[in-house]
Coordinates of C-alpha atoms in Angstrom, one line a residue:
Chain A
X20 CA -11.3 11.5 0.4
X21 CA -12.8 13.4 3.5
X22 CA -15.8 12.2 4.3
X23 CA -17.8 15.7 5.7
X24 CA -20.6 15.3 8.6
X25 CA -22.7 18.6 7.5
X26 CA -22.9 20.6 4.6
X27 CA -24.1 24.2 3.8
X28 CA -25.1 24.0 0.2
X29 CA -25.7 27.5 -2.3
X30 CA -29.0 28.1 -4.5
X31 CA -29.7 30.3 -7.0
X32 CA -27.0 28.5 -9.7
X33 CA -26.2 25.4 -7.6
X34 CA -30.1 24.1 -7.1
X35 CA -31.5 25.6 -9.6
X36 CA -30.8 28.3 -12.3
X37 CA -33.3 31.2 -12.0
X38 CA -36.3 28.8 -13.1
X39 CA -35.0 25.8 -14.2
X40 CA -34.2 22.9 -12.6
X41 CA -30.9 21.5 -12.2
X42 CA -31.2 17.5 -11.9
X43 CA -28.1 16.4 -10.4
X44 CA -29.2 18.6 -7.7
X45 CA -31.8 16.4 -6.7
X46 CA -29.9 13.2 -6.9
X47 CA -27.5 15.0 -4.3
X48 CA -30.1 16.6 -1.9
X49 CA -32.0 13.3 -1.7
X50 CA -28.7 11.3 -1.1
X51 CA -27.9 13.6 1.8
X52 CA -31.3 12.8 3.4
X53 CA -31.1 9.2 2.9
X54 CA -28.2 8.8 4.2
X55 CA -28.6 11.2 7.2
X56 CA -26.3 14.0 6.5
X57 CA -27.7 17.1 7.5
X58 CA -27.3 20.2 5.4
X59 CA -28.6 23.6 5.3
X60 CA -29.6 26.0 3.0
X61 CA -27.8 29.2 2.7
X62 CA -29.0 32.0 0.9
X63 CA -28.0 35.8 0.1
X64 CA -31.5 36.3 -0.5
X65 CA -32.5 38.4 2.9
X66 CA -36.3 39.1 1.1
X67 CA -37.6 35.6 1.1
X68 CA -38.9 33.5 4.4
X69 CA -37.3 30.1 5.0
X70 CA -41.0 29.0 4.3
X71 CA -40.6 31.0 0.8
X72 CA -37.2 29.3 0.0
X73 CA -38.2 25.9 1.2
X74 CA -41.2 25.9 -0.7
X75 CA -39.2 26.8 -3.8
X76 CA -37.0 24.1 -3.8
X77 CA -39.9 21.4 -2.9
X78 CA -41.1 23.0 -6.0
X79 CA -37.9 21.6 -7.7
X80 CA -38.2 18.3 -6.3
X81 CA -35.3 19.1 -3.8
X82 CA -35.9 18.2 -0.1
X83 CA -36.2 20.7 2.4
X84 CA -37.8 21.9 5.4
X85 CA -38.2 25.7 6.5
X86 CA -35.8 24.0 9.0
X87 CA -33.3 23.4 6.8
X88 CA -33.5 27.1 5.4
X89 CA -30.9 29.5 6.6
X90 CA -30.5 33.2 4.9
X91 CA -28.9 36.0 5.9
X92 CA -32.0 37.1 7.3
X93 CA -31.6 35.2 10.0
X94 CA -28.2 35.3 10.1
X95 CA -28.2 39.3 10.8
X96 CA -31.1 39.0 13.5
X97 CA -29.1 36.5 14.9
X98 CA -25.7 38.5 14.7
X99 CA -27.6 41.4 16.0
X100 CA -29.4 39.4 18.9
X101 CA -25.8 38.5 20.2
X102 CA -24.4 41.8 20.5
X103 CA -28.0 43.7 22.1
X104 CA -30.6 40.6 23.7
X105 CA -33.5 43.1 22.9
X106 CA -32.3 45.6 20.6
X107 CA -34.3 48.5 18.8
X108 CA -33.8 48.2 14.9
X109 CA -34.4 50.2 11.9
X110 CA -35.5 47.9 9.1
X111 CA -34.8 49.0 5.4
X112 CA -36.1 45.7 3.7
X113 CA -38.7 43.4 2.7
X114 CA -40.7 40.3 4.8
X115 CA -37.6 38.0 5.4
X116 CA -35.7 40.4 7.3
X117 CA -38.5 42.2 9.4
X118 CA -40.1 38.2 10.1
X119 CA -36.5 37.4 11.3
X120 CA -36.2 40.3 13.6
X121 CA -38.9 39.2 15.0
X122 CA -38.6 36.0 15.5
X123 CA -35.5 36.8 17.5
X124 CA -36.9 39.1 20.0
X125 CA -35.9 42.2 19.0
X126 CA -38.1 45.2 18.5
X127 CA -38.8 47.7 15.2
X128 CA -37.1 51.7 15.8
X129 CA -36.4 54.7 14.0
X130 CA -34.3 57.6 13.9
X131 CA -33.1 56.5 17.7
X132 CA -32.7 53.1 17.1
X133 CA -29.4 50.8 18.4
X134 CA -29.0 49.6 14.7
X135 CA -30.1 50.3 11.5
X136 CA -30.5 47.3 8.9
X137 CA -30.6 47.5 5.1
X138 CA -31.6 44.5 2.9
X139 CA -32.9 44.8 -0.2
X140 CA -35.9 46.7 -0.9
X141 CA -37.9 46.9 -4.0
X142 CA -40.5 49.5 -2.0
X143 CA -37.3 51.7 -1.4
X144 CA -37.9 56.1 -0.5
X145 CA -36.3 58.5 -0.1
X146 CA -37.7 59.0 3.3
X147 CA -35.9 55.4 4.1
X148 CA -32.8 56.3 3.1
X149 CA -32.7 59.7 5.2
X150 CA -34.5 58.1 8.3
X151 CA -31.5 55.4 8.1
X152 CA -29.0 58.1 7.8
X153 CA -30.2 60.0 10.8
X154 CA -30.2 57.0 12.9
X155 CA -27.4 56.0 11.8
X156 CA -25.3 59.8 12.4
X157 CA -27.1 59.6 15.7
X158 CA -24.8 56.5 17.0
X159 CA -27.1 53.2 15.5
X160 CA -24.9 50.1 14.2
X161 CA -24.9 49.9 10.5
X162 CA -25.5 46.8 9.1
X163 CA -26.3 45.1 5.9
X164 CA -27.6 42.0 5.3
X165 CA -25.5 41.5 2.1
X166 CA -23.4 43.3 -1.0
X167 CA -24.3 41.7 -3.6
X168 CA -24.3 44.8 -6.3
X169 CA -26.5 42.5 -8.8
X170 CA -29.4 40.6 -9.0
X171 CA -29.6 38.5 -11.9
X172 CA -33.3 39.1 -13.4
X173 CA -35.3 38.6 -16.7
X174 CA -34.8 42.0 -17.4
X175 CA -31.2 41.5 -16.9
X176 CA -29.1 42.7 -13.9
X177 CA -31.1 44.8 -11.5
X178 CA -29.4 47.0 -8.2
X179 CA -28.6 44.3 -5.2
X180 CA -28.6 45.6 -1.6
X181 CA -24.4 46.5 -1.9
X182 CA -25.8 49.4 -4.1
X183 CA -28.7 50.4 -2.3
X184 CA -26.8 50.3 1.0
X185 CA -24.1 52.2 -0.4
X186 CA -26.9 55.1 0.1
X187 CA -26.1 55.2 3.6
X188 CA -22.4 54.4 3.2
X189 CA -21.7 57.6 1.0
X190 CA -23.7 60.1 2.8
X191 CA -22.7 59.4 6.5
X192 CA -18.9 58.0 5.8
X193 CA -19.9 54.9 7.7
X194 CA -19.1 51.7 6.6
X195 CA -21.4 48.8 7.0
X196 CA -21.1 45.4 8.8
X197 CA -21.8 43.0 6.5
X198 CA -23.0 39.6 7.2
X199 CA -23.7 37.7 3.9
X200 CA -21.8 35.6 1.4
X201 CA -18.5 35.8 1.5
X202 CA -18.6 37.2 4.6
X203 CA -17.7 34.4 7.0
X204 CA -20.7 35.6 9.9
X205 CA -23.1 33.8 7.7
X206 CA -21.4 30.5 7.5
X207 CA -20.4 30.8 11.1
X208 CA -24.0 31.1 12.6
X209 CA -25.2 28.4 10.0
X210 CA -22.5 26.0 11.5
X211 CA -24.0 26.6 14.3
X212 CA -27.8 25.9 13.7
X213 CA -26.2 22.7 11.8
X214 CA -24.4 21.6 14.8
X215 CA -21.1 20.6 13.1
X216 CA -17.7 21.9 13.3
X217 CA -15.9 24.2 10.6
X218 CA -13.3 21.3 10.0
X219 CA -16.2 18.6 9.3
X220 CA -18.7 20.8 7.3
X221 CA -18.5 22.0 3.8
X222 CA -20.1 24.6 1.5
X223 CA -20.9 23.8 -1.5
X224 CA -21.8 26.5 -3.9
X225 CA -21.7 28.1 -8.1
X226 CA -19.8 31.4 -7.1
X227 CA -16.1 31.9 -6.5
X228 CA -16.9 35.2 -5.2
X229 CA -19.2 34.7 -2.7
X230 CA -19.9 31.1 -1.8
X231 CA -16.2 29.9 -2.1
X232 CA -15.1 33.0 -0.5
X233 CA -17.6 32.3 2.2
X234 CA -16.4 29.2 3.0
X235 CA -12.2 30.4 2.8
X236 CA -12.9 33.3 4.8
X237 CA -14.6 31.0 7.2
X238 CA -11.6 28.4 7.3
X239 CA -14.0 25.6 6.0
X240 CA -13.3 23.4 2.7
X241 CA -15.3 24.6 -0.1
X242 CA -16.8 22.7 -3.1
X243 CA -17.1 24.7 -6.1
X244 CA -19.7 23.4 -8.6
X245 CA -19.6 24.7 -12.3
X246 CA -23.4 24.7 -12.9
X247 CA -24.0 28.3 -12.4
X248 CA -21.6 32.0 -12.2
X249 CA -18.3 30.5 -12.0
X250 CA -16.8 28.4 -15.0
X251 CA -13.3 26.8 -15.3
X252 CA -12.4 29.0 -17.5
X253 CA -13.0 31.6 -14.9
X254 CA -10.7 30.2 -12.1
X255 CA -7.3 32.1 -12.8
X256 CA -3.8 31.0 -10.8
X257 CA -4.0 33.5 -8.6
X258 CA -7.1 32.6 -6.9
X259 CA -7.1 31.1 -3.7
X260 CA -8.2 27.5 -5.0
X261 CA -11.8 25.7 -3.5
X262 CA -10.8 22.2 -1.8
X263 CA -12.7 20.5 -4.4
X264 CA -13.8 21.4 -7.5
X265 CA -16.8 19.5 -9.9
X266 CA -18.9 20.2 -13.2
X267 CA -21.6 18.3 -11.6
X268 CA -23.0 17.0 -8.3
X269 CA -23.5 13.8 -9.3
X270 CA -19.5 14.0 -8.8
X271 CA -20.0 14.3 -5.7
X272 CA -22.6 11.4 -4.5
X273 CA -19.6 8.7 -3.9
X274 CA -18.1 11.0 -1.2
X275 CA -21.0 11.5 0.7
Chain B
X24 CA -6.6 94.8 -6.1
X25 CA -7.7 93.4 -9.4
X26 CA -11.2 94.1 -10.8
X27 CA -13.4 91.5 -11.8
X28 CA -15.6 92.1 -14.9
X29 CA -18.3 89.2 -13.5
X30 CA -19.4 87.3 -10.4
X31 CA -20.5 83.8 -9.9
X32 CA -22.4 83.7 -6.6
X33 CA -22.9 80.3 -4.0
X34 CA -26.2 80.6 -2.5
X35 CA -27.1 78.7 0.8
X36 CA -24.3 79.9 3.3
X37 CA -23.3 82.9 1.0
X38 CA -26.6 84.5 0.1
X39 CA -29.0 83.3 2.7
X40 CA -28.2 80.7 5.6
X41 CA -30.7 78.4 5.3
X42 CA -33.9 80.2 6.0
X43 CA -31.9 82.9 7.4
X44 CA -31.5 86.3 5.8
X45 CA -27.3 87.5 5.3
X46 CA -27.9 91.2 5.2
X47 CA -24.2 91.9 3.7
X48 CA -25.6 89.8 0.8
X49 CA -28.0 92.1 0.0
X50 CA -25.9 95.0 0.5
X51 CA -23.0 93.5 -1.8
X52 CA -25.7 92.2 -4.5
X53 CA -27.6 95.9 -4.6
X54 CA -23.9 96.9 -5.6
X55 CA -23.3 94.8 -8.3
X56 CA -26.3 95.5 -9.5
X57 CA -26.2 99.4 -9.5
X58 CA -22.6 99.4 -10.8
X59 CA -23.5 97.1 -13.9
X60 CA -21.3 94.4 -12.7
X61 CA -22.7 90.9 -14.5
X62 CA -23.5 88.0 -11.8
X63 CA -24.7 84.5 -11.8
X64 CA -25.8 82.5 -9.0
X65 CA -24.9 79.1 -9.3
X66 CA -26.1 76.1 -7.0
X67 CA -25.8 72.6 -7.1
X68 CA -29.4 72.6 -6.5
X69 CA -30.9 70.2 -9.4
X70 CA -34.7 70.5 -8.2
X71 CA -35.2 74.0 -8.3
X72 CA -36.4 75.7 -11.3
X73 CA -34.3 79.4 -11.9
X74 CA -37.6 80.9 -11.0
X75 CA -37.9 79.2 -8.1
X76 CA -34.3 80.1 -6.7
X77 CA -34.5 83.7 -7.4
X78 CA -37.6 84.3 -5.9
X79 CA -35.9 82.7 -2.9
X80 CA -33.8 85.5 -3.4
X81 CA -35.5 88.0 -4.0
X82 CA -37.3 86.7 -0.7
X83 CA -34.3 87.3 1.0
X84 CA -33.9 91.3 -0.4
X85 CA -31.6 90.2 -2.7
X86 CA -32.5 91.2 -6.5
X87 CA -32.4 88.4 -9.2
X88 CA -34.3 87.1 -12.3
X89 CA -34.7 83.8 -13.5
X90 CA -31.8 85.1 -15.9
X91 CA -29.5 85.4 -12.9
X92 CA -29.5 81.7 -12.1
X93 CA -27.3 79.2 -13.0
X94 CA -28.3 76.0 -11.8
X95 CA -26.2 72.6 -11.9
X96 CA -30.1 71.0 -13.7
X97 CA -29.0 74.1 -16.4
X98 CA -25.2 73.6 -16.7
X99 CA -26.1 69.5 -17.2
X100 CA -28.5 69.7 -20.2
X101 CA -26.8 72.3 -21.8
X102 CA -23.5 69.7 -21.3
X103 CA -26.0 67.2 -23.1
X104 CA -26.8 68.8 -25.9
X105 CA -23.5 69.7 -26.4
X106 CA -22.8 66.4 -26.9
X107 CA -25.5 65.0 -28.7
X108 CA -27.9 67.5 -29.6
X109 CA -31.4 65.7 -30.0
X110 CA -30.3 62.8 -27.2
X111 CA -32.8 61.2 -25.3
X112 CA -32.2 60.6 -21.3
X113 CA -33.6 59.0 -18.9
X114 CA -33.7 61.6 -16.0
X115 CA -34.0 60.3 -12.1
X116 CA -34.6 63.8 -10.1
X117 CA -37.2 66.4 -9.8
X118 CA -38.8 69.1 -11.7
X119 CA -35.7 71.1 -12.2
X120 CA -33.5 68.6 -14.4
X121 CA -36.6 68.0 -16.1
X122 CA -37.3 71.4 -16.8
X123 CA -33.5 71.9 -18.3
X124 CA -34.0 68.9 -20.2
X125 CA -36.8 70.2 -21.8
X126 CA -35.7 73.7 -22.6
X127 CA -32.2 72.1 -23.8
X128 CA -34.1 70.1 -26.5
X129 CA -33.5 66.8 -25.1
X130 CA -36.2 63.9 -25.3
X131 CA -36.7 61.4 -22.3
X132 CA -35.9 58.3 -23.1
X133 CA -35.3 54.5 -20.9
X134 CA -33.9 51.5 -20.5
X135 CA -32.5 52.7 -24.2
X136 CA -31.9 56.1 -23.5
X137 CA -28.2 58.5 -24.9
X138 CA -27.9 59.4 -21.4
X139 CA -28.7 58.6 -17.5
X140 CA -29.0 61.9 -15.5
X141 CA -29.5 61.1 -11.9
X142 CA -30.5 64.7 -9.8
X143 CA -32.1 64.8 -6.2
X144 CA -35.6 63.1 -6.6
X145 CA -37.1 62.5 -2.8
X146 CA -39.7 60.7 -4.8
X147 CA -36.9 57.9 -5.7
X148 CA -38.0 54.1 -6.0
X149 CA -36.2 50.9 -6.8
X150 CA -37.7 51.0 -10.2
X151 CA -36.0 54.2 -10.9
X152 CA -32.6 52.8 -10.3
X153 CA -33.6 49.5 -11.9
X154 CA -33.8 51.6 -15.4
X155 CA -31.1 53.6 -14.9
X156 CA -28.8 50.3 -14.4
X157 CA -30.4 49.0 -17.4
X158 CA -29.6 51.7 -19.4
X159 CA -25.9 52.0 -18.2
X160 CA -25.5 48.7 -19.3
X161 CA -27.4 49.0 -22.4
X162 CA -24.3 52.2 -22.8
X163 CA -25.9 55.1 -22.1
X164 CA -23.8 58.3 -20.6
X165 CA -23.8 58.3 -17.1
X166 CA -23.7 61.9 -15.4
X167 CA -25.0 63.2 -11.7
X168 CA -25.7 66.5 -11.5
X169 CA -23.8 66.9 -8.2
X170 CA -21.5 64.6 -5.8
X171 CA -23.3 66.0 -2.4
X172 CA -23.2 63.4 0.3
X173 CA -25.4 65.1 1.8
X174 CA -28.2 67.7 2.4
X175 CA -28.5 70.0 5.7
X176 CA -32.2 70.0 6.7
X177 CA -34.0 70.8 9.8
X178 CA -34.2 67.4 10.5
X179 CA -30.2 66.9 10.3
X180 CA -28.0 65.7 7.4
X181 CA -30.1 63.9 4.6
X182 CA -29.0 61.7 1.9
X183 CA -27.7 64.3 -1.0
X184 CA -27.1 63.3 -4.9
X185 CA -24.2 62.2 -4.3
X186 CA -25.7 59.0 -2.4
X187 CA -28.1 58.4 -4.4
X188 CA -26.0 58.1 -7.3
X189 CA -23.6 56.0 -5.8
X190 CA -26.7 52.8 -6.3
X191 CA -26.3 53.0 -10.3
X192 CA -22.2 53.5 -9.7
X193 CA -22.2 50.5 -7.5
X194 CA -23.9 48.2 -8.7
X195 CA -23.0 49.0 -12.7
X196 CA -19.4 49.6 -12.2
X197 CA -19.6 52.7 -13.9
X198 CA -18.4 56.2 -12.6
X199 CA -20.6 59.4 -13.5
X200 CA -19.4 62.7 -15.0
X201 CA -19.9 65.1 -12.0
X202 CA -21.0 68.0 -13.2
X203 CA -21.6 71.0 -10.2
X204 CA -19.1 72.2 -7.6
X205 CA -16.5 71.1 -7.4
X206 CA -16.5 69.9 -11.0
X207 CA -15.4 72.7 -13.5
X208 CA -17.8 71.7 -15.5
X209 CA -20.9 74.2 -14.3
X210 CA -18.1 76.8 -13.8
X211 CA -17.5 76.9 -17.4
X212 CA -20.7 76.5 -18.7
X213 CA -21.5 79.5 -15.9
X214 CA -19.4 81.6 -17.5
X215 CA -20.4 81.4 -21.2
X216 CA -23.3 82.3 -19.8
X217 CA -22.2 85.5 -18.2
X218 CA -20.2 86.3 -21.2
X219 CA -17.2 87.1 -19.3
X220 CA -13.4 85.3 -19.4
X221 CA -12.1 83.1 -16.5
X222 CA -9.0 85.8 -16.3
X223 CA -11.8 88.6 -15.1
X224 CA -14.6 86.4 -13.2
X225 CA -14.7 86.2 -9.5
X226 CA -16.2 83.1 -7.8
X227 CA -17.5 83.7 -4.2
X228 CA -18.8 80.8 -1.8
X229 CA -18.8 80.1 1.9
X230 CA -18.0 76.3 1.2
X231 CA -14.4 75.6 0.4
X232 CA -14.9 71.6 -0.7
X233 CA -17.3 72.9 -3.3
X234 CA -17.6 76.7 -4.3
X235 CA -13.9 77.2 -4.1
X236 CA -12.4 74.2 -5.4
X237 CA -14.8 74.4 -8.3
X238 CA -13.0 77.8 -8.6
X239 CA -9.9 76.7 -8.3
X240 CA -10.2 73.5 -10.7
X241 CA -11.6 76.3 -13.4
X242 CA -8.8 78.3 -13.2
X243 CA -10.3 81.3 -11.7
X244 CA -9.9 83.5 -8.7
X245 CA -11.8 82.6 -5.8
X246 CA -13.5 84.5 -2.6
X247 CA -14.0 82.7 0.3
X248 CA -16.5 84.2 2.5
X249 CA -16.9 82.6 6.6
X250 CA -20.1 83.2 6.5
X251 CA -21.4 79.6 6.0
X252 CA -19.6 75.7 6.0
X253 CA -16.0 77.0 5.9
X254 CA -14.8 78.9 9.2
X255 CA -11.0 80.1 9.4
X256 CA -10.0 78.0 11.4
X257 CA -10.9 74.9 8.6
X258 CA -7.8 76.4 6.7
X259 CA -5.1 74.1 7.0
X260 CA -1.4 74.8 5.6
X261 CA -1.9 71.7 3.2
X262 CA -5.2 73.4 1.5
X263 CA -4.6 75.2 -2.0
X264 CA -5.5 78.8 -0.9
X265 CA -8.6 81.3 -2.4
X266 CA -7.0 84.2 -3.9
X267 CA -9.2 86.1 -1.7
X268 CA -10.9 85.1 2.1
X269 CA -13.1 87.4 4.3
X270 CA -15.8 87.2 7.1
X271 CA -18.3 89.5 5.4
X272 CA -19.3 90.6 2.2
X273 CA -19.6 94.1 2.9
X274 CA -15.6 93.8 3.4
X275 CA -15.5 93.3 -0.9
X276 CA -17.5 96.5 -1.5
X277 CA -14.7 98.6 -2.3
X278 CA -13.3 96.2 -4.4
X279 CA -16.3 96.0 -6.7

């Protein structure tokens, strides 16, 4: 068995589920740190501050460091950064993606701005969606931080940013860049904050859809854990298959 | 030339442009009018109350009552009720669809609602689309008043219903019932209103993507006027032809 020298590792059904705690996931984080193997953290979520997610996890008595946090935030401010050094931005989105534009030197716009930005939103208007639209028919990049079309909730599945950036899809006929899970941008700039090479890391994650196909879209070997979306029972013969496949973590803990 | 027993009428492009007065509008209406000719304004408008668009027109010279309008809020509720006659919906739009709603006998209901109407509302917030999701899945009827991408404004294009709707499509999976131009849907229910037969009602627009296709997928004879969206030179050999096309209204005078 490959021994892998970094690992980007899924949260929301591989950590944790919602609010409870998933122990094995523990056992694995804290192996990984003991043993020096750096991972990251790498979430979807483009609301929540590394700080946010870190403190979360702590909260479940897994390791981590803002550090050690890497959502698709930052992943989009990064993209973004690369194409335009200080680029003018239209944010549609909540503290994690307007702290991680920001942090990476680029500055807020409007109607004129070079891009236009949707994550998700739960202060959404009207007057959003037609200031992105403008911006966006007067020559801005479109991008979205993610397309997920659910968020799983309490109250049961609520709109994810795929649906509310579809706003700005359907009325301008522009299609989005997305950079989120399974989009492979994400796993490429977390690679790089890692510092280990596609053919040496592996993600590790609950969801075919988006974690696996993160990871195959990104040429990387994938380890599909059944703790969370994506059961056995789910995995048909016509799906491309993860390298690895486990029911728990623990699995996992003699190969690291 | 054939003579048609009753009229529906497009507004913005055909009556008015904008905030601009037509005057061959008013000139062609007046005729109607005096020669006992039946007509019906019909918009895809869903925030306007009837009284509201005709004293828009008769703003513009052109006479109408509230009985004289025809709105796609109107044509929707009455498509309710005639489903479910005391059904409860829960409505995302603006004082128009409400109004309908109201006068149709409809109650408003949520997350468990009969029906999810989703009209033009620039006061729209993630909650909004968080109850309408919930109530799709719960299996409530999913209809949008009208598939505009978008609205022209002052300020440029701006997100139309048609966007808007697209978040609960998205992110449920489920497709709406359409029901204004260029859905026959409000053409029919226009013409029960009217009283007259699809063989002897004339519809006349400016927009061919929406007044005359919603002709056309009636069954009824259609005017094109190039007095709006549609110029001559938009009419390709591929498109299904209106049975009639001028640049001015005053040109179907003698036809009336």
């Amino acid at each position: 068995m490959k021994t892998y020298k970094g690992y980007l590792i899924d949260l929301d059904g591989t950590m944790y589920n919602g609010t409870e705690k998933i122990e094995e996931a523990c056992e694995f984080v804290r192996t990984l740190k003991d043993r020096g193997v750096p991972y990251l953290f790498v979430t979807n979520n483009s609301s929540r501050t590394p700080k946010q997610v870190a403190d979360k996890l702590v909260s479940f008595d897994i390791p981590a460091t803002e550090e050690q946090v890497f959502t698709t935030s930052m992943a989009t401010a990064q993209h973004i950064a690369q194409q335009k050094k200080d680029a003018s931005v239209y944010v549609i989105g909540e503290e994690g993606i307007r702290q991680a534009i920001e942090e990476n030197g680029l500055t807020f716009g409007g109607e004129n701005a070079d891009f236009v930005v949707v994550g998700i939103d739960r202060s959404i208007t009207y007057e959003k969606f037609a200031v992105g639209c403008l911006a966006i028919r007067n020559g801005a990049r479109f991008i979205s931080t993610n397309g997920d079309i659910a968020i799983p909730t309490e109250r049961g599945l609520l709109p994810g940013n795929g649906s509310l950036t579809s706003v700005l899809t359907v009325s301008t006929g522009v299609q989005p860049v997305f950079i989120g899970k399974p989009e492979s941008i994400i796993m490429e700039q977390a690679m790089r904050v890692l510092g280990t090479d596609v053919s040496e890391t592996l993600m590790v994650g609950d969801n075919y859809a988006t974690d696996i196909m993160a990871g195959i879209n990104a040429g990387m070997d994938t380890l599909l854990v059944h703790t969370g979306v994506t059961k056995r029972e789910h995995m048909t013969d016509d799906m491309e298959k993860p390298t690895h496949a486990i029911d728990s973590l623990t699995e996992w803990i003699p190969y690291i």
